[in-house]
Tab-separated table of C-alpha atoms in Angstrom:
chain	number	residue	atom	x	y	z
A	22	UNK	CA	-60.984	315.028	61.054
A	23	UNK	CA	-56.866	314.615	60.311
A	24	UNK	CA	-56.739	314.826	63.970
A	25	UNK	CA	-59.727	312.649	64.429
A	26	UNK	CA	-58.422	309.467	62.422
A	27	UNK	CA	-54.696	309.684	63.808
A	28	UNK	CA	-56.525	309.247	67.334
A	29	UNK	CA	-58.250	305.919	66.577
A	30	UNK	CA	-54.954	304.689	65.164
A	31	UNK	CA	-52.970	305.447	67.967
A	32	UNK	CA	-55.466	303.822	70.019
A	33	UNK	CA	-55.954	301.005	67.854
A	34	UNK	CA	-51.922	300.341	68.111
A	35	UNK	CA	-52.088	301.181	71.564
A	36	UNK	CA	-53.967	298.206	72.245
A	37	UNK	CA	-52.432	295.119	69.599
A	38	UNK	CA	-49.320	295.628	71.230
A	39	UNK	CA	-46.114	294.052	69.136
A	40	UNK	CA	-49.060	292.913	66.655
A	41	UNK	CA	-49.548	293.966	63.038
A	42	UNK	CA	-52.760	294.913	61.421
A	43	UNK	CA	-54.005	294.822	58.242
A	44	UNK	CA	-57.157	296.392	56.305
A	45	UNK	CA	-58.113	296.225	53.337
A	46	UNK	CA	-60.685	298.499	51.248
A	47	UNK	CA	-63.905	297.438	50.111
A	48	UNK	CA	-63.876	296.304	46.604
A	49	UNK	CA	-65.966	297.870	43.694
A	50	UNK	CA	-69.273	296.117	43.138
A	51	UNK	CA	-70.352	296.025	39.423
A	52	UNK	CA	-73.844	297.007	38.606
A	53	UNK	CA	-74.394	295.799	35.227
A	54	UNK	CA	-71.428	294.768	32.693
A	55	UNK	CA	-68.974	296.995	32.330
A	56	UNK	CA	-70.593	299.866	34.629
A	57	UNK	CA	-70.195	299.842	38.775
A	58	UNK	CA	-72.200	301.222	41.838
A	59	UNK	CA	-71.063	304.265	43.259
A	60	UNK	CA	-68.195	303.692	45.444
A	61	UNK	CA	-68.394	302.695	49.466
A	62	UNK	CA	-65.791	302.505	51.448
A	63	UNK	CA	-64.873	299.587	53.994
A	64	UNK	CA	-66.289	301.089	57.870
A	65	UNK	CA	-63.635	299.655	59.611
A	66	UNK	CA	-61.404	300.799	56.877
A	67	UNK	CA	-62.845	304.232	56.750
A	68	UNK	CA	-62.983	305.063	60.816
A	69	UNK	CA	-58.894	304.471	60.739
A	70	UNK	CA	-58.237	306.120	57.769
A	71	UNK	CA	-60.744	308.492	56.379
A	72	UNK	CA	-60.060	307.165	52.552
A	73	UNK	CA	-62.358	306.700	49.880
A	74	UNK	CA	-60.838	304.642	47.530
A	75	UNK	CA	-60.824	300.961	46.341
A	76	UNK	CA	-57.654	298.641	46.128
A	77	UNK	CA	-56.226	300.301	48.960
A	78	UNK	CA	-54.556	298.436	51.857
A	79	UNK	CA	-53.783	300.000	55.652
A	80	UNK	CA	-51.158	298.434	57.561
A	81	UNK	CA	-50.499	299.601	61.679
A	82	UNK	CA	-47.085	298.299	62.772
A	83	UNK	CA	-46.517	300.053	66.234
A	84	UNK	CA	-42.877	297.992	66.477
A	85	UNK	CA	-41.669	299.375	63.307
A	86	UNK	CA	-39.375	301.640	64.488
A	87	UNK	CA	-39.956	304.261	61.539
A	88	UNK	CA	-43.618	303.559	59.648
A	89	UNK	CA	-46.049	302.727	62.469
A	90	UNK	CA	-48.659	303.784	60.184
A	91	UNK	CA	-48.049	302.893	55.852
A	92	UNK	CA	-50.531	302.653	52.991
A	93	UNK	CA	-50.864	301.202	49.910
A	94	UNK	CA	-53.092	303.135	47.143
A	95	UNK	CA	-53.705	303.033	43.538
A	96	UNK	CA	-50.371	305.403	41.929
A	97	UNK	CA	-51.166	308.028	39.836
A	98	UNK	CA	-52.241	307.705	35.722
A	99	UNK	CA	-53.577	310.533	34.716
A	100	UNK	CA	-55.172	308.635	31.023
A	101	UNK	CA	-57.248	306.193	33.757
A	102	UNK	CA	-58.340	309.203	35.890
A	103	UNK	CA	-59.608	311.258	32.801
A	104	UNK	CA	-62.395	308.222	32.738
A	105	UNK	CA	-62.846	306.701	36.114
A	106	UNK	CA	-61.955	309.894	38.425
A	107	UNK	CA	-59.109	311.707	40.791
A	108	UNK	CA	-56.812	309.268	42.163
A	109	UNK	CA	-54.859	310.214	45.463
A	110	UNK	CA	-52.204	308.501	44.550
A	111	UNK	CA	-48.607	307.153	46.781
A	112	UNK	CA	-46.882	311.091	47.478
A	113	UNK	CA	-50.745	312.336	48.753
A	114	UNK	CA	-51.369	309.203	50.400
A	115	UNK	CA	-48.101	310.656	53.257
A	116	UNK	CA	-49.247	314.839	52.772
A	117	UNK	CA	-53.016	314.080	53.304
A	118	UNK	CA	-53.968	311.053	55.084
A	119	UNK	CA	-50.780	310.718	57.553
A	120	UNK	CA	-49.180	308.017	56.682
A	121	UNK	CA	-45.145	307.506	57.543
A	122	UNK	CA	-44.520	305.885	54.710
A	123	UNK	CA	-47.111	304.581	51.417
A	124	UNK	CA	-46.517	302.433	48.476
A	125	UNK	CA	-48.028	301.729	45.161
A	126	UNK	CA	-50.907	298.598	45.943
A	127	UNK	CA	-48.481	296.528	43.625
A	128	UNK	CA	-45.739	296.497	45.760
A	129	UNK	CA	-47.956	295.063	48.252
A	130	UNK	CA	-46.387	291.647	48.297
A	131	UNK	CA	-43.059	292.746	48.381
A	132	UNK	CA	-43.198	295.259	51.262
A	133	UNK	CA	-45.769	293.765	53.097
A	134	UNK	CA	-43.488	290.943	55.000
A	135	UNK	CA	-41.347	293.645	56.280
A	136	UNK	CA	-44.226	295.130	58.870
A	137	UNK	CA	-44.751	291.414	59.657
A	138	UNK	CA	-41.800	289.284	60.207
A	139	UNK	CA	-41.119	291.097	63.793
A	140	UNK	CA	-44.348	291.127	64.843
A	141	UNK	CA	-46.145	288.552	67.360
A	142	UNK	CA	-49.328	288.090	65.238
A	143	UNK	CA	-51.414	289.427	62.431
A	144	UNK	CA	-54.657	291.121	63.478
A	145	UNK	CA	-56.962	290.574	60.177
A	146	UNK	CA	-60.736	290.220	59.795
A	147	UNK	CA	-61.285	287.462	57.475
A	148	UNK	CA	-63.880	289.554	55.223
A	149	UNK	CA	-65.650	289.144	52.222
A	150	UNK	CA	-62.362	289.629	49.893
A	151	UNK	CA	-61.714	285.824	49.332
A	152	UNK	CA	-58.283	286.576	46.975
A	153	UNK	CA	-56.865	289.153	49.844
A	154	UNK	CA	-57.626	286.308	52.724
A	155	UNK	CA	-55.590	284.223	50.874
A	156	UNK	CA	-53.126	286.996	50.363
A	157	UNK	CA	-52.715	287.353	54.078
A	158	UNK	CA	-52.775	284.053	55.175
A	159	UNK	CA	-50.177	282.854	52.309
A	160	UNK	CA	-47.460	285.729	53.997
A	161	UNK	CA	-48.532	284.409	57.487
A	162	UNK	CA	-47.543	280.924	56.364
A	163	UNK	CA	-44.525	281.899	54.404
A	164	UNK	CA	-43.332	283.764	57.796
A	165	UNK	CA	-44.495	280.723	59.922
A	166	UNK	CA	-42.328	278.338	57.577
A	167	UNK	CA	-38.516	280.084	58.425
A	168	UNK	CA	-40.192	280.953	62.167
A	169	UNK	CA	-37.385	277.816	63.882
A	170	UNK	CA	-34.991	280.012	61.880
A	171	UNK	CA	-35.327	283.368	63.391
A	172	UNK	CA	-37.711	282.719	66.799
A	173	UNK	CA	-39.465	285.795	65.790
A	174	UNK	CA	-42.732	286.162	63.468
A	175	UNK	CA	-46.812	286.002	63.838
A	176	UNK	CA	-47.560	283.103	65.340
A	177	UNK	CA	-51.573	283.505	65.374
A	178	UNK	CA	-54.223	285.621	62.795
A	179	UNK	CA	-56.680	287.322	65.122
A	180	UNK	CA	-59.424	288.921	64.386
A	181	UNK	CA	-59.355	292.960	64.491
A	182	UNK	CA	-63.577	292.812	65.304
A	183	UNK	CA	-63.298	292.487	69.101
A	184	UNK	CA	-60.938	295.171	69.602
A	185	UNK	CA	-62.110	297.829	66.647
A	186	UNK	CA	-65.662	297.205	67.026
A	187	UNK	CA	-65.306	298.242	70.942
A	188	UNK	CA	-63.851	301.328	69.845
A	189	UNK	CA	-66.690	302.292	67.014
A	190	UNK	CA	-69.471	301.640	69.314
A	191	UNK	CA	-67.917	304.741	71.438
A	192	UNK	CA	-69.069	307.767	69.127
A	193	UNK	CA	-66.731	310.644	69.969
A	194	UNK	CA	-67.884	314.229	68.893
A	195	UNK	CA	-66.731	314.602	65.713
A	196	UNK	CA	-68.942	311.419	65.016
A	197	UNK	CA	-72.068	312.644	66.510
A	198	UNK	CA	-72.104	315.696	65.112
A	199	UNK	CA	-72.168	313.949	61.691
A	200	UNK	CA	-74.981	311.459	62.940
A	201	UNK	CA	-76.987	314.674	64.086
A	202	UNK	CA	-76.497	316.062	60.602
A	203	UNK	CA	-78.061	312.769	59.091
A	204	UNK	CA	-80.826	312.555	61.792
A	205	UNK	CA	-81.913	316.341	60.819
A	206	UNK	CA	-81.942	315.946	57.213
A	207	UNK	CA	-84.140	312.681	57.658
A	208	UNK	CA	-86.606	314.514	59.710
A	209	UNK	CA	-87.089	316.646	57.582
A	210	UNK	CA	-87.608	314.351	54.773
A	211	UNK	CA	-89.976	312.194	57.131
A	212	UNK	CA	-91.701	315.454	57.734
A	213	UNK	CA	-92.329	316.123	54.109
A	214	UNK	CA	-93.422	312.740	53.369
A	215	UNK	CA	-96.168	312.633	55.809
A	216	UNK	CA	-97.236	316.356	54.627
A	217	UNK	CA	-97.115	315.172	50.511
A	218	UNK	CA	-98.803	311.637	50.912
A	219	UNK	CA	-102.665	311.948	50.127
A	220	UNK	CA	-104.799	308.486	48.256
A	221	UNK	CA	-103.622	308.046	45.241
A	222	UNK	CA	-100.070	308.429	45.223
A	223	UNK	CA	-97.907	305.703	44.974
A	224	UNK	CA	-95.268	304.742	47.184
A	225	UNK	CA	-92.565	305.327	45.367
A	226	UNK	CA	-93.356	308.864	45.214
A	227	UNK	CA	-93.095	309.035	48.665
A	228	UNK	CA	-89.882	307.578	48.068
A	229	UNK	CA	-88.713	310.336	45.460
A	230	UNK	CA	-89.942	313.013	47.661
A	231	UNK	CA	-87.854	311.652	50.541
A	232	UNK	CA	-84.655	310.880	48.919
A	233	UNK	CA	-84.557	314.538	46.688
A	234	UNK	CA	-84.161	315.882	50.158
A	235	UNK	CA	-81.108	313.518	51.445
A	236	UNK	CA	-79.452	314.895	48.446
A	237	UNK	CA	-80.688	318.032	48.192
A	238	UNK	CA	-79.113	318.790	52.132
A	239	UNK	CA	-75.659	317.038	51.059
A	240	UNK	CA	-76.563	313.584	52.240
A	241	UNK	CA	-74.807	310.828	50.074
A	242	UNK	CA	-78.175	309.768	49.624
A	243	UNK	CA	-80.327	307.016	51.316
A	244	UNK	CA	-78.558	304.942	54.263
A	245	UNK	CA	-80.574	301.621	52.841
A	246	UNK	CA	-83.344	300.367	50.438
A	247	UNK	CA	-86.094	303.071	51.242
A	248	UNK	CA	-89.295	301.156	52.364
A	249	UNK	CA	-92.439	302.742	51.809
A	250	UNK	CA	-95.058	300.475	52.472
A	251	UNK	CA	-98.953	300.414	52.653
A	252	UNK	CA	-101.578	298.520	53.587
A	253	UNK	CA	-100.606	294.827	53.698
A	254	UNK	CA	-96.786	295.765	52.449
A	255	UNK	CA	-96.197	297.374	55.779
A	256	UNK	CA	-96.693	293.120	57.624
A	257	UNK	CA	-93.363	292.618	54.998
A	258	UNK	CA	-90.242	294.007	57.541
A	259	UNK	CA	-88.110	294.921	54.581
A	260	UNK	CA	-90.085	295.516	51.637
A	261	UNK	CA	-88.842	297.935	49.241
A	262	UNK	CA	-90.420	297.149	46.108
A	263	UNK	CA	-92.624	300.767	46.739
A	264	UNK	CA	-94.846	300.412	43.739
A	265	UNK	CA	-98.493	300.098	44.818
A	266	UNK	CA	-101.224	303.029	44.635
A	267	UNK	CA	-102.050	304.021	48.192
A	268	UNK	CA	-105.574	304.319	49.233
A	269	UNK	CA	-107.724	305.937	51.659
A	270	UNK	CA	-108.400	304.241	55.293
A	271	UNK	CA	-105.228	302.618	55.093
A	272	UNK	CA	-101.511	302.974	56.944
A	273	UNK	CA	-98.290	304.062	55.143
A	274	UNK	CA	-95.266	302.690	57.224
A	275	UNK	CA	-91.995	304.199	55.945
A	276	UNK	CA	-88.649	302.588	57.625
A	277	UNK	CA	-85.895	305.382	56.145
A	278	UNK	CA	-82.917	307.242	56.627
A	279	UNK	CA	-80.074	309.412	54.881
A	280	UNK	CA	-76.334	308.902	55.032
A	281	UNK	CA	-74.008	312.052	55.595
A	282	UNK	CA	-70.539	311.757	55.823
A	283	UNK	CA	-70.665	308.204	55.902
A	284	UNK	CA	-72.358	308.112	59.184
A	285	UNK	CA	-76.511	307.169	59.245
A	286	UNK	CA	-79.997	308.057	60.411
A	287	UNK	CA	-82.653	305.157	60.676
A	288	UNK	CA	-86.243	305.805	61.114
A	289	UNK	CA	-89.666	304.837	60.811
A	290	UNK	CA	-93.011	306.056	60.959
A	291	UNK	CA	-96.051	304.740	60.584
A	292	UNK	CA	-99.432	306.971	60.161
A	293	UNK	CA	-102.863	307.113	57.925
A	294	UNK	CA	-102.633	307.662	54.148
A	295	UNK	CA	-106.003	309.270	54.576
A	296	UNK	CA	-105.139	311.534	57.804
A	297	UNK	CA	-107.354	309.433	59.812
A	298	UNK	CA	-107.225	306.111	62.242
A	299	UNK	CA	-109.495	303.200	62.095
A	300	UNK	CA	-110.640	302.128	65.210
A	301	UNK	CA	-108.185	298.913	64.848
A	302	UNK	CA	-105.307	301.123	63.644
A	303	UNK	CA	-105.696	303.436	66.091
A	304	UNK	CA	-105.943	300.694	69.134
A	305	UNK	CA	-102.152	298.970	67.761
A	306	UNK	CA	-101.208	302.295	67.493
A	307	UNK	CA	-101.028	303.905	70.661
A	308	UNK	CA	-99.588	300.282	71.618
A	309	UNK	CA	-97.117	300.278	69.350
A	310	UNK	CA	-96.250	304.114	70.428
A	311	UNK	CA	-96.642	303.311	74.732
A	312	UNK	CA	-94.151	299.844	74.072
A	313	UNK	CA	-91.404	302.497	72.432
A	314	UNK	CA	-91.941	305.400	74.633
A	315	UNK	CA	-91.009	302.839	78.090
A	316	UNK	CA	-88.253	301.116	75.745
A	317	UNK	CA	-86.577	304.596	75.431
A	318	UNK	CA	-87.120	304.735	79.111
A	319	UNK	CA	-84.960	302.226	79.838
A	320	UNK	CA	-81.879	303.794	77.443
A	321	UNK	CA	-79.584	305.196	79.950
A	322	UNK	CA	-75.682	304.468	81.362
A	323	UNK	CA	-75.549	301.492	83.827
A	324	UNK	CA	-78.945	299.602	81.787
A	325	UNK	CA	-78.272	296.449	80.149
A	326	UNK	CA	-78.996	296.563	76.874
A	327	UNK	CA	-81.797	293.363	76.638
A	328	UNK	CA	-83.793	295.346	79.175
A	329	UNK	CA	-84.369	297.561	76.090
A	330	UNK	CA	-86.465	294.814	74.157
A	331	UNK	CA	-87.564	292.975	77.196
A	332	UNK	CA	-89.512	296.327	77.813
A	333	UNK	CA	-90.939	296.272	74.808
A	334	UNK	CA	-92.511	292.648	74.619
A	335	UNK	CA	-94.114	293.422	78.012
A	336	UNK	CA	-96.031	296.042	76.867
A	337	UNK	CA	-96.365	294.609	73.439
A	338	UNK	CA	-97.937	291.736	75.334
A	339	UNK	CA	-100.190	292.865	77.483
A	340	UNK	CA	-101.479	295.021	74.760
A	341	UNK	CA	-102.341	292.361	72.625
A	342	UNK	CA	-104.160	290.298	75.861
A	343	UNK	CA	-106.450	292.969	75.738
A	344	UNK	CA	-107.118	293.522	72.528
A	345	UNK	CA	-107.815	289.602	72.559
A	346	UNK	CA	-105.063	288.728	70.166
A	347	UNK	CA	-103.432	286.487	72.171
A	348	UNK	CA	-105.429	284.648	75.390
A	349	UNK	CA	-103.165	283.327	78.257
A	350	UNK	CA	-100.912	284.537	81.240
A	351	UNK	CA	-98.539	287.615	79.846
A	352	UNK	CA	-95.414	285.759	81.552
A	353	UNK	CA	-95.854	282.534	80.003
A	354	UNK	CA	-96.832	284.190	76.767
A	355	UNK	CA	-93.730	285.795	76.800
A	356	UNK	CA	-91.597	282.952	77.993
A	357	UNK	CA	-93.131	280.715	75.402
A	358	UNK	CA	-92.799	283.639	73.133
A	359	UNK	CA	-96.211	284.000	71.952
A	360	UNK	CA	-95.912	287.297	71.059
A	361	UNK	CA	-93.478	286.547	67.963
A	362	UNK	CA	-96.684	285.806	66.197
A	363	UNK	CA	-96.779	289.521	65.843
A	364	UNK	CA	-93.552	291.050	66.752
A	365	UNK	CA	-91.011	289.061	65.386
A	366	UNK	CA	-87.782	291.251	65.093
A	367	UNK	CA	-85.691	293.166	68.317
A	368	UNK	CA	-86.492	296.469	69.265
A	369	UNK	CA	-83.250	297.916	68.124
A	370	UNK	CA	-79.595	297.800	67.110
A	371	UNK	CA	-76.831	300.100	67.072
A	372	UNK	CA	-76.274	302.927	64.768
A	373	UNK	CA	-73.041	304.884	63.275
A	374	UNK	CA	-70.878	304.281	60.212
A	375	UNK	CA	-73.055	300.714	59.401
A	376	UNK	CA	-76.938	301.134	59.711
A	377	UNK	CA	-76.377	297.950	61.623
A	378	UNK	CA	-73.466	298.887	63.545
A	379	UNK	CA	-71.053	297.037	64.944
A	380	UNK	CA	-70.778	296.404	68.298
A	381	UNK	CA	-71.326	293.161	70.567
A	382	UNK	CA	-75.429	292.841	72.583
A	383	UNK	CA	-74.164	290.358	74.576
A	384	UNK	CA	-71.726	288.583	76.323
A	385	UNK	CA	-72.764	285.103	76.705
A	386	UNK	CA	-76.181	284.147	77.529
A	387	UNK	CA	-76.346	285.931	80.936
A	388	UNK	CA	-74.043	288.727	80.592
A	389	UNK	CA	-75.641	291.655	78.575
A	390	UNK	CA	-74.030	294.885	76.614
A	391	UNK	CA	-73.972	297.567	79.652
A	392	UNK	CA	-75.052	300.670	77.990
A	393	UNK	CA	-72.419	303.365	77.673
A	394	UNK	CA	-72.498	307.216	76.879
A	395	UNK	CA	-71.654	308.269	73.695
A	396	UNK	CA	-73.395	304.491	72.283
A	397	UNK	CA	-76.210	305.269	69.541
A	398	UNK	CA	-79.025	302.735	68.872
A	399	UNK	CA	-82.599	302.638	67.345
A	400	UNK	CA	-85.677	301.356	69.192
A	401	UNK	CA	-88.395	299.865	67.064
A	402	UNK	CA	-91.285	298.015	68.516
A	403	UNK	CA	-93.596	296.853	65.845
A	404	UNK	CA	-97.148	294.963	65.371
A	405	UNK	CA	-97.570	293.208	62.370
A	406	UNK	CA	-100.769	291.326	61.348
A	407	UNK	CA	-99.624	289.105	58.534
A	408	UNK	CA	-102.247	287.584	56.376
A	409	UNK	CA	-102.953	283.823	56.499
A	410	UNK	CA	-101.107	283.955	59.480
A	411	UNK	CA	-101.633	280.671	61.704
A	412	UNK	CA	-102.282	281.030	65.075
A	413	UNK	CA	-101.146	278.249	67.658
A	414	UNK	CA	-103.485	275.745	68.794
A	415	UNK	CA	-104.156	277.183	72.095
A	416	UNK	CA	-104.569	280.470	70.668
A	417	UNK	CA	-107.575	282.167	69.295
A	418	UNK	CA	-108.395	282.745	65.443
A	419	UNK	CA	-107.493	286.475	64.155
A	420	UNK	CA	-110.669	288.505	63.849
A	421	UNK	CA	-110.376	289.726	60.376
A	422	UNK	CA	-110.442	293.360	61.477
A	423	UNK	CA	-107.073	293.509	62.306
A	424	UNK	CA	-105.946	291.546	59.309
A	425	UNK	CA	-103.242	293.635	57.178
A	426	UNK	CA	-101.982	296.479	59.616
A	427	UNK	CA	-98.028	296.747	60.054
A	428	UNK	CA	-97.033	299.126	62.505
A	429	UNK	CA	-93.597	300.057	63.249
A	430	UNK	CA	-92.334	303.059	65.175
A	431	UNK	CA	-88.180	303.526	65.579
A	432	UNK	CA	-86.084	306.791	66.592
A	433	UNK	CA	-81.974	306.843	67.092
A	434	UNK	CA	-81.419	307.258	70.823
A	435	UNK	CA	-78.121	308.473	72.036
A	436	UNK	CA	-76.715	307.441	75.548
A	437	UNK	CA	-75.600	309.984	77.815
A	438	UNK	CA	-74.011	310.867	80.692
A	439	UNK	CA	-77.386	311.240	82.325
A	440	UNK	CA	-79.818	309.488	80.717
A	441	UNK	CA	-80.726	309.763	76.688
A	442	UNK	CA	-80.891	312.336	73.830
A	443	UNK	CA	-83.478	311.115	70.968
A	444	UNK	CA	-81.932	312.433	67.697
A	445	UNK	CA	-85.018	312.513	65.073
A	446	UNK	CA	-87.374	313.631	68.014
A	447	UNK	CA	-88.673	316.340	65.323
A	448	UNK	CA	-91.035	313.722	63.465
A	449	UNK	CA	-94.098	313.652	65.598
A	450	UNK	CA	-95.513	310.107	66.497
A	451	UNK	CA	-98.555	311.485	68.557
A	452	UNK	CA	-101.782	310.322	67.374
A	453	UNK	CA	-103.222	313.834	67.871
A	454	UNK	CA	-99.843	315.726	65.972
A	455	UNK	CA	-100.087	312.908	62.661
A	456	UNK	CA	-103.803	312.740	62.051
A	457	UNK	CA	-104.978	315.245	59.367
């Protein structure tokens, strides 16, 4: 991957010009006084540098005439790193991660205004990190302050989003042969969830069962809150509370995935607890299933991306016209957006180092994201029957046999040259292959 990360910086450079840009690490997140979560790195940081620890600080300078590429890491103390872990430290920060030229993070604010005062302006992504914002901006005005003095100096901040984000939504091979790695290790953890559930288990068993095997296949563990959710849990989009006793006749929708090298898998299934349909569960079903099987119809090079989820509602809506869910014409239902009575969410989003990648939909209201090879996404139609939901006026009442099923069916879809590759295509979603 050495190779791999001096690539996206040269890129990155190539395109900023005579700018400068700076990145800063994630910080660490405390869990509970004096103890923190486990440690995860900054994406954008990450993609350029491939480093994994806190207080750290990338700088890209392609007008320096010597350190186009510099770093400033934690130094070495060897009584710290008998408690808190290995430290990379300033020499390895050059030998291992490439860098012309790396400092000790204290020396930021000394060192820092000489990769800046000869550039034309900073690119920084005003992030989360309130103290470094300040940080940056205070150098920016300190340089804009003797600017009549020298002519030369960043004259604007911009933000590093547009032009990085382009770049990540691109996933070269390295990348998708990590993402494939995740995918297979969450199929087959999706695989041995719907062979262990039976009534009677609780969700979070389910859970267990399907995070023992992220880890257990070298998966950093799950890529998000797990959500295993039955019966009426499955009409809450992001429950992960995962603590009720499943029963028999009822659904178990599970919306999960396993990181692996950073990089993430995202998928959901929904299917009986008991092995079998109702007649209800079975009829939003196969809806559910035919509204994501002509969405993934539509992934391929040269498709805008909104055709994806305007596929979707189409079906979605014509399905529930004749299961009598919703009464009118299907293109006025859909222009008034009837259907978000029941499907309330996209059908997708893209996938890589974030679960919710970065990337841009849309330009403007009329100018969509043209898909792309080497793009990754999810596609997720869903149903969801909320109870004491209120329908509109001109709508009819909900019969109470539909009452409490969520359905929600998502795979990560790969554009390619030709058309599509579905990545976690090994957990069946046919009626016939899920029913016991």
């Amino acid at each position: 991957m050495y190779t791999e990360y001096q690539q996206r910086r040269q890129q990155l450079m190539s395109k900023i010009g005579n700018g400068t840009a700076i990145f800063c690490s994630a910080p660490m997140a405390v869990m509970h006084n004096d103890v923190e979560y486990v440690f995860r790195q900054d994406s954008d940081f990450f993609y350029l540098t491939g480093f994994n620890e806190a207080e750290a600080v990338a700088v890209l300078a392609p007008h320096h005439p010597e350190h186009k590429y510099v770093l400033f890491v934690k130094p070495k103390n060897k009584q710290i790193e008998i408690w808190t872990g290995y430290r990379c430290g300033v020499d390895a920060a050059k030998e291992i991660y490439g860098a012309d030229e790396a400092y000790s993070i204290e020396e930021l604010d000394e060192k820092l205004p000489e990769y800046l005062k000869k550039a034309d302006r900073i690119y920084y992504h005003l992030g989360r990190d309130r103290n470094f914002n300040d940080k940056v901006i205070n150098h920016w005005q300190r340089l804009m302050r003797i600017y009549p003095k020298h002519g030369t100096g960043p004259i604007a901040i911009e933000d590093t989003g547009p032009i990085l984000h382009g770049m990540r939504l691109i996933k070269s091979e390295a990348e998708l042969e990590l993402m494939r790695k995740a995918a297979d290790i969450s199929v087959e953890a999706h695989n041995r969830a719907m062979e262990f559930t039976q009534p009677g288990r609780y969700e979070y068993e389910v859970q267990a069962e399907m995070e023992h095997i992220f880890r257990l296949r070298g998966g950093m563990g799950p890529a998000y809150p797990s959500i295993v959710a039955s019966a009426d849990n499955a009409c809450i989009l992001h429950y992960i509370e995962n603590s009720r006793q499943m029963q028999d006749g009822e659904l178990l929708l599970i919306d999960a995935g396993c990181s692996y090298g950073y990089y993430n898998s995202d998928i959901t299934r929904t299917f009986p607890v008991g092995g079998k349909f109702t007649a209800e569960q079975k009829a939003l079903y196969e809806l559910v299933l035919e509204a994501q099987k002509q969405a993934i119809a539509q992934v391929k090079p040269g498709n805008p991306y909104n055709l994806i989820h305007d596929t979707a509602v189409k079906v979605l809506t014509e399905g529930l016209v004749e299961l009598g869910l919703l009464v009118g014409e299907v293109e006025q239902l859909i222009e008034e957006q009837k259907y978000k009575l029941f499907y309330m969410h996209s059908t997708g989003h893209w996938l890589g180092l974030d679960v919710h990648d970065v990337g841009v939909y849309k330009y403007g209201e009329d100018n969509p994201q043209i898909l792309q090879p080497g793009q990754v996404l999810t596609v997720e139609p869903g149903l969801y029957i909320v109870p004491d939901t209120e329908p509109d006026e001109d709508q009819p009442e909900i019969d109470p046999r539909w009452v409490g099923i969520g359905i929600r069916i998502e795979d990560d879809v790969l554009v390619t040259p030709n058309r599509h590759e579905v990545l976690t295509a090994g957990v069946p979603k046919e009626i016939a292959d899920i029913e016991k």
